[in-house]
PDB file of C-alpha atoms and ligand atoms in Angstrom:
ATOM      1  CA  MET A   1      20.389  25.544   2.818  1.00  0.00           C
ATOM      2  CA  GLN A   2      21.511  22.714   0.849  1.00  0.00           C
ATOM      3  CA  SER A   3      20.901  23.161  -3.418  1.00  0.00           C
ATOM      4  CA  ILE A   4      19.499  19.779  -5.067  1.00  0.00           C
ATOM      5  CA  HIS A   5      22.113  20.132  -7.142  1.00  0.00           C
ATOM      6  CA  GLU A   6      24.408  19.233  -3.878  1.00  0.00           C
ATOM      7  CA  LEU A   7      21.839  16.741  -2.254  1.00  0.00           C
ATOM      8  CA  ASN A   8      21.871  14.421  -6.031  1.00  0.00           C
ATOM      9  CA  ALA A   9      25.454  14.703  -5.639  1.00  0.00           C
ATOM     10  CA  ARG A  10      25.991  13.588  -1.968  1.00  0.00           C
ATOM     11  CA  TYR A  11      23.117  11.008  -1.511  1.00  0.00           C
ATOM     12  CA  GLY A  12      21.081  10.637  -4.791  1.00  0.00           C
ATOM     13  CA  VAL A  13      21.547   7.222  -6.802  1.00  0.00           C
ATOM     14  CA  GLY A  14      20.246   7.430 -10.316  1.00  0.00           C
ATOM     15  CA  HIS A  15      16.491   7.329  -9.897  1.00  0.00           C
ATOM     16  CA  LYS A  16      16.230   5.413  -7.095  1.00  0.00           C
ATOM     17  CA  ILE A  17      17.329   8.348  -4.627  1.00  0.00           C
ATOM     18  CA  HIS A  18      16.773  11.758  -6.819  1.00  0.00           C
ATOM     19  CA  PHE A  19      15.908  15.304  -5.254  1.00  0.00           C
ATOM     20  CA  SER A  20      14.219  17.605  -7.495  1.00  0.00           C
ATOM     21  CA  ALA A  21      12.368  21.433  -6.519  1.00  0.00           C
ATOM     22  CA  ASP A  22       8.917  22.463  -8.102  1.00  0.00           C
ATOM     23  CA  LEU A  23       8.421  26.187  -9.419  1.00  0.00           C
ATOM     24  CA  ASN A  24       8.076  27.058  -5.890  1.00  0.00           C
ATOM     25  CA  GLY A  25      11.369  26.428  -4.997  1.00  0.00           C
ATOM     26  CA  LEU A  26      10.416  22.953  -2.654  1.00  0.00           C
ATOM     27  CA  VAL A  27      12.280  19.812  -2.831  1.00  0.00           C
ATOM     28  CA  THR A  28      11.691  16.936  -3.030  1.00  0.00           C
ATOM     29  CA  LEU A  29      13.031  13.520  -2.688  1.00  0.00           C
ATOM     30  CA  GLU A  30      11.707  10.580  -4.631  1.00  0.00           C
ATOM     31  CA  ILE A  31      12.648   7.129  -3.235  1.00  0.00           C
ATOM     32  CA  GLU A  32      12.044   3.700  -5.791  1.00  0.00           C
ATOM     33  CA  ASN A  33      13.118   1.119  -4.512  1.00  0.00           C
ATOM     34  CA  PRO A  34      12.127  -3.276  -5.242  1.00  0.00           C
ATOM     35  CA  HIS A  35       9.385  -2.344  -1.859  1.00  0.00           C
ATOM     36  CA  ALA A  36       7.775   1.304  -2.107  1.00  0.00           C
ATOM     37  CA  THR A  37       8.066   4.648  -4.162  1.00  0.00           C
ATOM     38  CA  ALA A  38       7.828   7.215  -1.775  1.00  0.00           C
ATOM     39  CA  LYS A  39       8.418  11.100  -2.073  1.00  0.00           C
ATOM     40  CA  VAL A  40       8.623  13.457   1.228  1.00  0.00           C
ATOM     41  CA  ALA A  41       8.966  16.965   0.957  1.00  0.00           C
ATOM     42  CA  LEU A  42      12.225  18.857   2.660  1.00  0.00           C
ATOM     43  CA  GLN A  43       9.308  21.390   3.767  1.00  0.00           C
ATOM     44  CA  GLY A  44       7.988  20.101   6.432  1.00  0.00           C
ATOM     45  CA  GLY A  45       9.967  16.807   6.617  1.00  0.00           C
ATOM     46  CA  HIS A  46       6.812  15.745   5.391  1.00  0.00           C
ATOM     47  CA  VAL A  47       5.823  12.058   3.718  1.00  0.00           C
ATOM     48  CA  MET A  48       3.665  12.867   1.101  1.00  0.00           C
ATOM     49  CA  ARG A  49       3.808   9.637  -0.137  1.00  0.00           C
ATOM     50  CA  TRP A  50       4.003   5.552   0.709  1.00  0.00           C
ATOM     51  CA  ASN A  51       3.487   3.049  -2.160  1.00  0.00           C
ATOM     52  CA  PRO A  52       3.899  -0.524  -1.800  1.00  0.00           C
ATOM     53  CA  ARG A  53       4.309  -2.585  -5.385  1.00  0.00           C
ATOM     54  CA  HIS A  54       1.887  -4.836  -3.224  1.00  0.00           C
ATOM     55  CA  ALA A  55      -0.579  -2.109  -2.477  1.00  0.00           C
ATOM     56  CA  GLU A  56      -3.877  -1.674  -4.946  1.00  0.00           C
ATOM     57  CA  ALA A  57      -4.375   1.589  -3.342  1.00  0.00           C
ATOM     58  CA  PRO A  58      -1.985   4.141  -1.614  1.00  0.00           C
ATOM     59  CA  VAL A  59      -1.915   4.088   1.554  1.00  0.00           C
ATOM     60  CA  LEU A  60      -1.164   7.127   2.620  1.00  0.00           C
ATOM     61  CA  TRP A  61      -3.575  10.228   1.356  1.00  0.00           C
ATOM     62  CA  LEU A  62      -3.009  13.155  -0.551  1.00  0.00           C
ATOM     63  CA  SER A  63      -5.599  15.973  -1.265  1.00  0.00           C
ATOM     64  CA  ASP A  64      -6.134  16.873  -5.063  1.00  0.00           C
ATOM     65  CA  GLN A  65      -6.451  20.512  -4.106  1.00  0.00           C
ATOM     66  CA  ALA A  66      -3.305  20.175  -1.441  1.00  0.00           C
ATOM     67  CA  ARG A  67      -1.011  23.385  -1.918  1.00  0.00           C
ATOM     68  CA  PHE A  68       2.961  23.280  -2.791  1.00  0.00           C
ATOM     69  CA  VAL A  69       4.071  26.662  -1.455  1.00  0.00           C
ATOM     70  CA  ALA A  70       6.533  28.294   1.551  1.00  0.00           C
ATOM     71  CA  GLY A  71       5.393  28.339   4.521  1.00  0.00           C
ATOM     72  CA  ARG A  72       1.764  26.328   4.497  1.00  0.00           C
ATOM     73  CA  SER A  73       1.282  22.926   6.003  1.00  0.00           C
ATOM     74  CA  ILE A  74       0.284  20.360   2.563  1.00  0.00           C
ATOM     75  CA  ARG A  75      -3.081  18.249   2.914  1.00  0.00           C
ATOM     76  CA  GLY A  76      -1.626  15.038   2.899  1.00  0.00           C
ATOM     77  CA  GLY A  77       0.675  12.957   3.383  1.00  0.00           C
ATOM     78  CA  VAL A  78       2.046  12.645   6.600  1.00  0.00           C
ATOM     79  CA  PRO A  79       1.981  16.442   8.474  1.00  0.00           C
ATOM     80  CA  VAL A  80       4.414  15.789  11.297  1.00  0.00           C
ATOM     81  CA  CYS A  81       2.686  18.327  14.047  1.00  0.00           C
ATOM     82  CA  TRP A  82       5.953  19.878  16.662  1.00  0.00           C
ATOM     83  CA  PRO A  83       6.154  21.195  18.977  1.00  0.00           C
ATOM     84  CA  TRP A  84       2.457  22.410  20.531  1.00  0.00           C
ATOM     85  CA  PHE A  85      -1.073  20.537  18.641  1.00  0.00           C
ATOM     86  CA  GLY A  86      -4.134  22.715  18.381  1.00  0.00           C
ATOM     87  CA  PRO A  87      -3.620  26.377  18.416  1.00  0.00           C
ATOM     88  CA  HIS A  88      -0.069  27.663  20.584  1.00  0.00           C
ATOM     89  CA  SER A  89      -1.722  27.626  23.789  1.00  0.00           C
ATOM     90  CA  THR A  90      -0.552  32.175  24.623  1.00  0.00           C
ATOM     91  CA  ASP A  91      -0.600  33.086  21.001  1.00  0.00           C
ATOM     92  CA  GLU A  92      -3.061  32.529  18.504  1.00  0.00           C
ATOM     93  CA  THR A  93      -1.288  33.778  15.733  1.00  0.00           C
ATOM     94  CA  LEU A  94       1.434  30.832  15.634  1.00  0.00           C
ATOM     95  CA  CYS A  95       1.290  28.193  13.501  1.00  0.00           C
ATOM     96  CA  PRO A  96      -1.352  25.018  14.791  1.00  0.00           C
ATOM     97  CA  HIS A  97      -0.033  21.940  15.024  1.00  0.00           C
ATOM     98  CA  GLY A  98       3.274  24.148  15.924  1.00  0.00           C
ATOM     99  CA  PHE A  99       5.891  24.952  12.788  1.00  0.00           C
ATOM    100  CA  ALA A 100       7.860  21.886  12.446  1.00  0.00           C
ATOM    101  CA  ARG A 101       5.204  20.847   9.405  1.00  0.00           C
ATOM    102  CA  VAL A 102       5.790  24.542   7.526  1.00  0.00           C
ATOM    103  CA  VAL A 103       9.595  25.171   7.907  1.00  0.00           C
ATOM    104  CA  PRO A 104      12.086  23.666   6.098  1.00  0.00           C
ATOM    105  CA  TRP A 105      14.199  20.429   6.730  1.00  0.00           C
ATOM    106  CA  GLU A 106      17.910  18.837   6.118  1.00  0.00           C
ATOM    107  CA  VAL A 107      18.602  15.493   5.593  1.00  0.00           C
ATOM    108  CA  VAL A 108      21.759  14.035   6.999  1.00  0.00           C
ATOM    109  CA  GLU A 109      20.968  11.239   5.283  1.00  0.00           C
ATOM    110  CA  ALA A 110      19.511   8.813   2.408  1.00  0.00           C
ATOM    111  CA  LYS A 111      20.608   5.628   2.015  1.00  0.00           C
ATOM    112  CA  PRO A 112      19.197   2.378   0.804  1.00  0.00           C
ATOM    113  CA  GLU A 113      19.783  -0.554   3.154  1.00  0.00           C
ATOM    114  CA  PRO A 114      20.911  -4.389   2.374  1.00  0.00           C
ATOM    115  CA  ASP A 115      17.020  -5.393   2.589  1.00  0.00           C
ATOM    116  CA  ASN A 116      16.346  -3.667  -0.626  1.00  0.00           C
ATOM    117  CA  THR A 117      14.094  -1.167   1.686  1.00  0.00           C
ATOM    118  CA  THR A 118      15.584   2.717   2.094  1.00  0.00           C
ATOM    119  CA  SER A 119      16.581   4.960   4.862  1.00  0.00           C
ATOM    120  CA  LEU A 120      15.853   8.815   5.123  1.00  0.00           C
ATOM    121  CA  VAL A 121      17.313  10.690   8.278  1.00  0.00           C
ATOM    122  CA  LEU A 122      15.868  14.373   8.649  1.00  0.00           C
ATOM    123  CA  LYS A 123      16.463  16.989  10.841  1.00  0.00           C
ATOM    124  CA  LEU A 124      14.671  20.392  11.975  1.00  0.00           C
ATOM    125  CA  SER A 125      16.556  23.313  10.179  1.00  0.00           C
ATOM    126  CA  GLU A 126      17.254  26.213  12.501  1.00  0.00           C
ATOM    127  CA  SER A 127      16.652  28.862  11.580  1.00  0.00           C
ATOM    128  CA  ARG A 128      15.240  32.683  12.822  1.00  0.00           C
ATOM    129  CA  GLN A 129      11.388  31.526  13.047  1.00  0.00           C
ATOM    130  CA  VAL A 130      11.983  28.809  14.907  1.00  0.00           C
ATOM    131  CA  GLU A 131      14.121  30.464  17.890  1.00  0.00           C
ATOM    132  CA  ASN A 132      11.193  33.353  18.184  1.00  0.00           C
ATOM    133  CA  GLN A 133       8.486  30.604  18.497  1.00  0.00           C
ATOM    134  CA  TRP A 134      10.699  27.433  20.081  1.00  0.00           C
ATOM    135  CA  PRO A 135      13.741  29.549  22.794  1.00  0.00           C
ATOM    136  CA  TYR A 136      14.895  26.247  23.969  1.00  0.00           C
ATOM    137  CA  ASP A 137      18.433  23.915  23.167  1.00  0.00           C
ATOM    138  CA  CYS A 138      17.136  21.344  21.240  1.00  0.00           C
ATOM    139  CA  GLU A 139      16.673  18.922  18.316  1.00  0.00           C
ATOM    140  CA  LEU A 140      14.365  17.059  16.452  1.00  0.00           C
ATOM    141  CA  VAL A 141      15.310  14.366  13.707  1.00  0.00           C
ATOM    142  CA  LEU A 142      13.212  12.454  12.212  1.00  0.00           C
ATOM    143  CA  THR A 143      14.566   9.004  10.957  1.00  0.00           C
ATOM    144  CA  ILE A 144      12.590   6.788   8.139  1.00  0.00           C
ATOM    145  CA  ASN A 145      12.868   4.323   6.638  1.00  0.00           C
ATOM    146  CA  ILE A 146      10.529   3.369   3.063  1.00  0.00           C
ATOM    147  CA  GLY A 147      10.333  -0.985   1.910  1.00  0.00           C
ATOM    148  CA  PRO A 148       6.653  -2.935   2.212  1.00  0.00           C
ATOM    149  CA  VAL A 149       6.180  -1.032   6.172  1.00  0.00           C
ATOM    150  CA  LEU A 150       7.459   2.780   6.561  1.00  0.00           C
ATOM    151  CA  SER A 151       8.643   3.214   9.342  1.00  0.00           C
ATOM    152  CA  MET A 152       8.741   6.900  11.147  1.00  0.00           C
ATOM    153  CA  ALA A 153      10.488   7.592  14.507  1.00  0.00           C
ATOM    154  CA  LEU A 154      10.707  11.652  15.982  1.00  0.00           C
ATOM    155  CA  THR A 155      13.319  11.698  18.424  1.00  0.00           C
ATOM    156  CA  THR A 156      13.554  14.848  20.039  1.00  0.00           C
ATOM    157  CA  THR A 157      16.875  16.342  22.288  1.00  0.00           C
ATOM    158  CA  ASN A 158      17.393  18.488  24.922  1.00  0.00           C
ATOM    159  CA  HIS A 159      20.594  19.260  25.110  1.00  0.00           C
ATOM    160  CA  GLY A 160      19.850  22.860  26.875  1.00  0.00           C
ATOM    161  CA  ASN A 161      19.569  23.386  30.645  1.00  0.00           C
ATOM    162  CA  VAL A 162      16.216  23.384  31.288  1.00  0.00           C
ATOM    163  CA  PRO A 163      13.413  20.372  30.780  1.00  0.00           C
ATOM    164  CA  PHE A 164      10.590  21.419  27.394  1.00  0.00           C
ATOM    165  CA  VAL A 165       7.305  19.747  27.411  1.00  0.00           C
ATOM    166  CA  ILE A 166       6.887  19.333  23.555  1.00  0.00           C
ATOM    167  CA  GLY A 167       2.998  18.032  21.725  1.00  0.00           C
ATOM    168  CA  GLU A 168       3.666  16.260  19.191  1.00  0.00           C
ATOM    169  CA  ALA A 169       1.752  14.135  15.857  1.00  0.00           C
ATOM    170  CA  LEU A 170       1.879  12.237  12.994  1.00  0.00           C
ATOM    171  CA  HIS A 171      -0.503  13.722  11.352  1.00  0.00           C
ATOM    172  CA  THR A 172      -1.555  10.775   9.165  1.00  0.00           C
ATOM    173  CA  TYR A 173      -4.170  11.223   6.462  1.00  0.00           C
ATOM    174  CA  PHE A 174      -4.729   7.653   5.104  1.00  0.00           C
ATOM    175  CA  GLN A 175      -6.529   6.804   1.708  1.00  0.00           C
ATOM    176  CA  VAL A 176     -10.311   5.249   2.204  1.00  0.00           C
ATOM    177  CA  SER A 177     -12.614   3.704  -0.176  1.00  0.00           C
ATOM    178  CA  ASP A 178     -15.082   5.687   1.440  1.00  0.00           C
ATOM    179  CA  ILE A 179     -15.433   7.067   5.117  1.00  0.00           C
ATOM    180  CA  GLU A 180     -18.698   5.719   5.825  1.00  0.00           C
ATOM    181  CA  VAL A 181     -17.651   2.194   5.857  1.00  0.00           C
ATOM    182  CA  VAL A 182     -14.578   1.508   7.219  1.00  0.00           C
ATOM    183  CA  ARG A 183     -13.880   1.466  10.924  1.00  0.00           C
ATOM    184  CA  VAL A 184     -11.241   1.562  13.336  1.00  0.00           C
ATOM    185  CA  LEU A 185     -10.036  -1.080  15.626  1.00  0.00           C
ATOM    186  CA  GLY A 186      -8.048  -0.432  18.877  1.00  0.00           C
ATOM    187  CA  LEU A 187      -9.282   2.167  20.660  1.00  0.00           C
ATOM    188  CA  ASP A 188     -12.487   0.315  22.590  1.00  0.00           C
ATOM    189  CA  HIS A 189     -13.020   1.279  25.446  1.00  0.00           C
ATOM    190  CA  VAL A 190     -10.740   3.899  25.490  1.00  0.00           C
ATOM    191  CA  GLU A 191     -11.062   7.566  26.881  1.00  0.00           C
ATOM    192  CA  TYR A 192     -11.424  10.320  24.617  1.00  0.00           C
ATOM    193  CA  GLU A 193     -12.138  14.004  24.067  1.00  0.00           C
ATOM    194  CA  ASP A 194     -14.355  14.845  21.788  1.00  0.00           C
ATOM    195  CA  LYS A 195     -13.555  18.357  20.611  1.00  0.00           C
ATOM    196  CA  VAL A 196     -16.784  18.237  18.305  1.00  0.00           C
ATOM    197  CA  GLU A 197     -18.232  19.107  21.851  1.00  0.00           C
ATOM    198  CA  ASP A 198     -16.678  20.731  23.425  1.00  0.00           C
ATOM    199  CA  TYR A 199     -13.730  18.984  24.913  1.00  0.00           C
ATOM    200  CA  MET A 200     -16.306  16.554  26.293  1.00  0.00           C
ATOM    201  CA  LEU A 201     -14.877  13.569  28.467  1.00  0.00           C
ATOM    202  CA  LYS A 202     -16.198  10.120  26.797  1.00  0.00           C
ATOM    203  CA  ARG A 203     -15.513   6.845  26.746  1.00  0.00           C
ATOM    204  CA  GLN A 204     -15.300   4.151  23.183  1.00  0.00           C
ATOM    205  CA  SER A 205     -17.771   1.781  22.834  1.00  0.00           C
ATOM    206  CA  GLY A 206     -17.136  -0.617  20.034  1.00  0.00           C
ATOM    207  CA  ASP A 207     -14.788   0.562  16.732  1.00  0.00           C
ATOM    208  CA  VAL A 208     -14.835   3.806  15.633  1.00  0.00           C
ATOM    209  CA  THR A 209     -17.392   4.543  12.346  1.00  0.00           C
ATOM    210  CA  PHE A 210     -18.042   7.452  10.589  1.00  0.00           C
ATOM    211  CA  ASN A 211     -21.289   8.868   9.509  1.00  0.00           C
ATOM    212  CA  ASP A 212     -20.309  13.026  11.077  1.00  0.00           C
ATOM    213  CA  GLU A 213     -17.732  15.008  11.800  1.00  0.00           C
ATOM    214  CA  VAL A 214     -15.238  13.458  14.153  1.00  0.00           C
ATOM    215  CA  ASP A 215     -12.282  15.489  15.865  1.00  0.00           C
ATOM    216  CA  ARG A 216     -11.249  13.291  19.107  1.00  0.00           C
ATOM    217  CA  VAL A 217      -8.278  12.457  21.438  1.00  0.00           C
ATOM    218  CA  TYR A 218      -8.240   9.548  22.698  1.00  0.00           C
ATOM    219  CA  LEU A 219      -5.937   9.791  25.912  1.00  0.00           C
ATOM    220  CA  ASN A 220      -3.794   7.068  27.319  1.00  0.00           C
ATOM    221  CA  THR A 221      -3.587   4.616  24.733  1.00  0.00           C
ATOM    222  CA  GLN A 222      -0.490   2.792  23.915  1.00  0.00           C
ATOM    223  CA  SER A 223      -3.175   0.162  21.037  1.00  0.00           C
ATOM    224  CA  THR A 224      -2.133  -0.154  18.018  1.00  0.00           C
ATOM    225  CA  CYS A 225      -5.396   0.494  15.647  1.00  0.00           C
ATOM    226  CA  ILE A 226      -6.078  -0.732  12.677  1.00  0.00           C
ATOM    227  CA  LEU A 227      -7.898   1.032   9.629  1.00  0.00           C
ATOM    228  CA  GLU A 228     -10.741  -1.639   8.328  1.00  0.00           C
ATOM    229  CA  ASP A 229     -11.380  -1.097   4.936  1.00  0.00           C
ATOM    230  CA  PRO A 230     -14.061  -3.752   3.555  1.00  0.00           C
ATOM    231  CA  GLY A 231     -14.245  -1.222  -0.334  1.00  0.00           C
ATOM    232  CA  LEU A 232     -10.549  -1.682  -0.365  1.00  0.00           C
ATOM    233  CA  ARG A 233     -10.823  -4.787   0.835  1.00  0.00           C
ATOM    234  CA  ARG A 234      -7.696  -4.166   2.866  1.00  0.00           C
ATOM    235  CA  ARG A 235      -6.480  -3.464   6.853  1.00  0.00           C
ATOM    236  CA  ILE A 236      -3.452  -0.725   7.291  1.00  0.00           C
ATOM    237  CA  ILE A 237      -1.990  -1.690  10.483  1.00  0.00           C
ATOM    238  CA  ILE A 238      -0.905   1.038  12.615  1.00  0.00           C
ATOM    239  CA  GLU A 239       1.983   0.419  15.582  1.00  0.00           C
ATOM    240  CA  LYS A 240       2.934   2.206  17.561  1.00  0.00           C
ATOM    241  CA  SER A 241       5.185   3.407  20.507  1.00  0.00           C
ATOM    242  CA  GLY A 242       6.551   6.610  22.438  1.00  0.00           C
ATOM    243  CA  SER A 243       2.795   7.415  22.000  1.00  0.00           C
ATOM    244  CA  ASN A 244      -0.473   7.796  24.488  1.00  0.00           C
ATOM    245  CA  SER A 245      -2.771   9.203  22.367  1.00  0.00           C
ATOM    246  CA  THR A 246      -4.135   8.839  19.155  1.00  0.00           C
ATOM    247  CA  VAL A 247      -6.421  11.064  17.186  1.00  0.00           C
ATOM    248  CA  VAL A 248      -9.266  10.236  14.883  1.00  0.00           C
ATOM    249  CA  TRP A 249     -10.211  12.436  12.390  1.00  0.00           C
ATOM    250  CA  THR A 250     -13.021  12.835   9.296  1.00  0.00           C
ATOM    251  CA  PRO A 251     -13.964  16.658   8.775  1.00  0.00           C
ATOM    252  CA  TRP A 252     -17.578  15.818   6.637  1.00  0.00           C
ATOM    253  CA  GLU A 253     -18.548  18.146   5.094  1.00  0.00           C
ATOM    254  CA  ARG A 254     -19.622  21.950   6.878  1.00  0.00           C
ATOM    255  CA  LYS A 255     -15.620  22.018   7.446  1.00  0.00           C
ATOM    256  CA  ALA A 256     -14.268  19.861   4.603  1.00  0.00           C
ATOM    257  CA  ALA A 257     -15.969  23.457   2.792  1.00  0.00           C
ATOM    258  CA  GLU A 258     -14.351  25.568   5.288  1.00  0.00           C
ATOM    259  CA  ILE A 259     -10.280  23.955   4.952  1.00  0.00           C
ATOM    260  CA  GLY A 260     -10.946  24.305   1.486  1.00  0.00           C
ATOM    261  CA  ASP A 261      -7.897  22.282   0.121  1.00  0.00           C
ATOM    262  CA  LEU A 262      -9.693  18.737   0.640  1.00  0.00           C
ATOM    263  CA  GLY A 263      -9.383  17.930  -3.015  1.00  0.00           C
ATOM    264  CA  SER A 264     -12.588  18.294  -5.098  1.00  0.00           C
ATOM    265  CA  HIS A 265     -15.114  15.997  -4.811  1.00  0.00           C
ATOM    266  CA  TYR A 266     -15.331  14.965  -1.514  1.00  0.00           C
ATOM    267  CA  GLY A 267     -12.043  14.352  -1.459  1.00  0.00           C
ATOM    268  CA  TRP A 268     -12.524  14.663   2.244  1.00  0.00           C
ATOM    269  CA  ARG A 269     -14.787  10.855   1.758  1.00  0.00           C
ATOM    270  CA  SER A 270     -12.011   9.324   0.730  1.00  0.00           C
ATOM    271  CA  MET A 271      -9.665   9.669   3.172  1.00  0.00           C
ATOM    272  CA  VAL A 272      -8.862  10.106   7.481  1.00  0.00           C
ATOM    273  CA  CYS A 273      -6.567  10.288   9.602  1.00  0.00           C
ATOM    274  CA  VAL A 274      -5.397   8.321  12.411  1.00  0.00           C
ATOM    275  CA  GLU A 275      -2.561   9.832  14.082  1.00  0.00           C
ATOM    276  CA  THR A 276       0.151   8.577  16.304  1.00  0.00           C
ATOM    277  CA  SER A 277       0.957  11.782  18.860  1.00  0.00           C
ATOM    278  CA  ASN A 278       1.408  12.562  22.746  1.00  0.00           C
ATOM    279  CA  VAL A 279      -1.029  15.590  22.948  1.00  0.00           C
ATOM    280  CA  ARG A 280      -3.667  17.596  25.468  1.00  0.00           C
ATOM    281  CA  SER A 281      -2.061  15.868  29.229  1.00  0.00           C
ATOM    282  CA  ASN A 282      -0.203  13.208  27.354  1.00  0.00           C
ATOM    283  CA  VAL A 283       1.975  15.846  26.705  1.00  0.00           C
ATOM    284  CA  VAL A 284       5.864  14.850  26.970  1.00  0.00           C
ATOM    285  CA  THR A 285       8.488  16.460  29.040  1.00  0.00           C
ATOM    286  CA  VAL A 286      11.951  16.478  28.032  1.00  0.00           C
ATOM    287  CA  GLU A 287      14.310  17.013  30.347  1.00  0.00           C
ATOM    288  CA  PRO A 288      17.871  18.555  29.738  1.00  0.00           C
ATOM    289  CA  GLY A 289      20.110  16.102  28.041  1.00  0.00           C
ATOM    290  CA  SER A 290      17.528  13.164  27.313  1.00  0.00           C
ATOM    291  CA  SER A 291      15.529  12.066  23.986  1.00  0.00           C
ATOM    292  CA  HIS A 292      12.316  11.126  23.388  1.00  0.00           C
ATOM    293  CA  THR A 293      11.220   9.268  20.194  1.00  0.00           C
ATOM    294  CA  LEU A 294       7.744   9.194  18.762  1.00  0.00           C
ATOM    295  CA  ASN A 295       7.337   5.455  16.930  1.00  0.00           C
ATOM    296  CA  VAL A 296       5.428   4.295  14.359  1.00  0.00           C
ATOM    297  CA  GLN A 297       5.130   1.695  11.720  1.00  0.00           C
ATOM    298  CA  TYR A 298       2.115   1.334   8.644  1.00  0.00           C
ATOM    299  CA  SER A 299       2.034  -2.068   6.902  1.00  0.00           C
ATOM    300  CA  THR A 300      -1.672  -3.027   5.261  1.00  0.00           C
ATOM    301  CA  GLU A 301      -3.115  -6.489   4.417  1.00  0.00           C
ATOM    302  CA  SER A 302      -5.415  -7.923   2.564  1.00  0.00           C
ATOM    303  CA  LEU A 303      -9.655  -8.434   3.597  1.00  0.00           C
TER     304      LEU A 303
HETATM  305  O1  G6P B 401      -6.066  22.011   9.149  1.00  0.00           O
HETATM  306  P1  G6P B 401      -5.050  21.527   9.699  1.00  0.00           P
HETATM  307  O2  G6P B 401      -4.592  22.122  10.934  1.00  0.00           O
HETATM  308  O3  G6P B 401      -4.147  21.323   9.163  1.00  0.00           O
HETATM  309  O4  G6P B 401      -5.969  20.353  10.882  1.00  0.00           O
HETATM  310  C1  G6P B 401      -6.496  19.111  10.995  1.00  0.00           C
HETATM  311  C2  G6P B 401      -6.908  18.856  11.819  1.00  0.00           C
HETATM  312  O5  G6P B 401      -5.850  18.455  13.030  1.00  0.00           O
HETATM  313  C3  G6P B 401      -6.659  17.739  13.846  1.00  0.00           C
HETATM  314  O6  G6P B 401      -6.815  16.565  13.431  1.00  0.00           O
HETATM  315  C4  G6P B 401      -7.008  18.008  15.210  1.00  0.00           C
HETATM  316  O7  G6P B 401      -7.717  17.380  15.880  1.00  0.00           O
HETATM  317  C5  G6P B 401      -8.211  18.703  14.224  1.00  0.00           C
HETATM  318  O8  G6P B 401      -9.315  19.955  15.454  1.00  0.00           O
HETATM  319  C6  G6P B 401      -7.762  19.608  13.012  1.00  0.00           C
HETATM  320  O9  G6P B 401      -9.211  20.409  11.909  1.00  0.00           O
END
C-alpha cells in the first residue's frame, strides 16, 4: 500500500493536492483548485465531497453519521458499485453492490491540469479479498476530473481469455433542500422495475417526484437527468454515456431508520440518489481484450 509520505512526495502539490490519514488509517485526498474543492477516499475510490466554488450549497450529500472504517462503505458522496449491483447472485454473504466500494484503491495519477482543474486516476488494488470474489484477470480504473464540472469515468478492462459480466453504478448521493420539493426530469415514458413492489415492471409518466420510499431501476435509458430543486434554486445536470440504466433511490423514514447511518435530524430528507448504472437486464459483458467505460458528468445551474 502507498504510504502518506510517498503519496504526498509523489503527487502532493502544496495544499492543492494533499493526502492524509485519519485515526482509522483511512487515506483521503483533499483537492483545492480555482474551480472547486473536493475530498476523495482511497478506500472505494470514493468521491466524498465536490463543492464547485459557484455553488452555494454542497452538490454531493455526505451523511453526518457516515462511518469511516476499513471494509465499510461511506454513506454519501459517490460509492462505486462494481462488479455487481444489489446482492450477489449466488452468495448473500458478499458485500451488496460489490467489493469495489469497500477495498483500497491505488493512486496512478493526481495532477493539476492547464485549465486549472485537477485530474485523478485511481485503480482498484489487487488483493486476496478481490481475487477470492472475482477470479478474472481484469483492471478497474476510475478517472476523475474536478473542476466546475465533476467528471468520472469507470473503465473495466478484460485482460483474460474468457468474457465476464459486470453490474455497476456510480451511486451518487445529491444534496437537496427537501426530498418532497425536488423532481427528476429525463425519465418520462421510461420503463422501470419498482424494487419497492418486488421489481414490478412499470412505466414512468412525467417527472419523478417523491412522497414515499422510491427504489427504481430505469432500464434502457441513456438520457440526461436533471435534478430540479426549487428550495436550493438550482438544477443538477447528470449527463452520461456507456450507461443504459438509471437507479433512483430515496429510503424514506422507515427504511432510513433501519439503515441507521443516514444522518441525524431526518438526514434522509436532504438527499436523493440518482445512479448512473448498468444493472439488472442492462449488465455488460466485457469480452477478452476489450474495455468498457461508464462515464458521467455532473454540473449545476441556477433556477
Ligand atoms: O445501503 P446500501 O447497500 O448502500 O444500498 C443503498 C441502496 O442502493 C440502491 O439505490 C438500491 O437500489 C437500494 O435498494 C439500496 O437500498
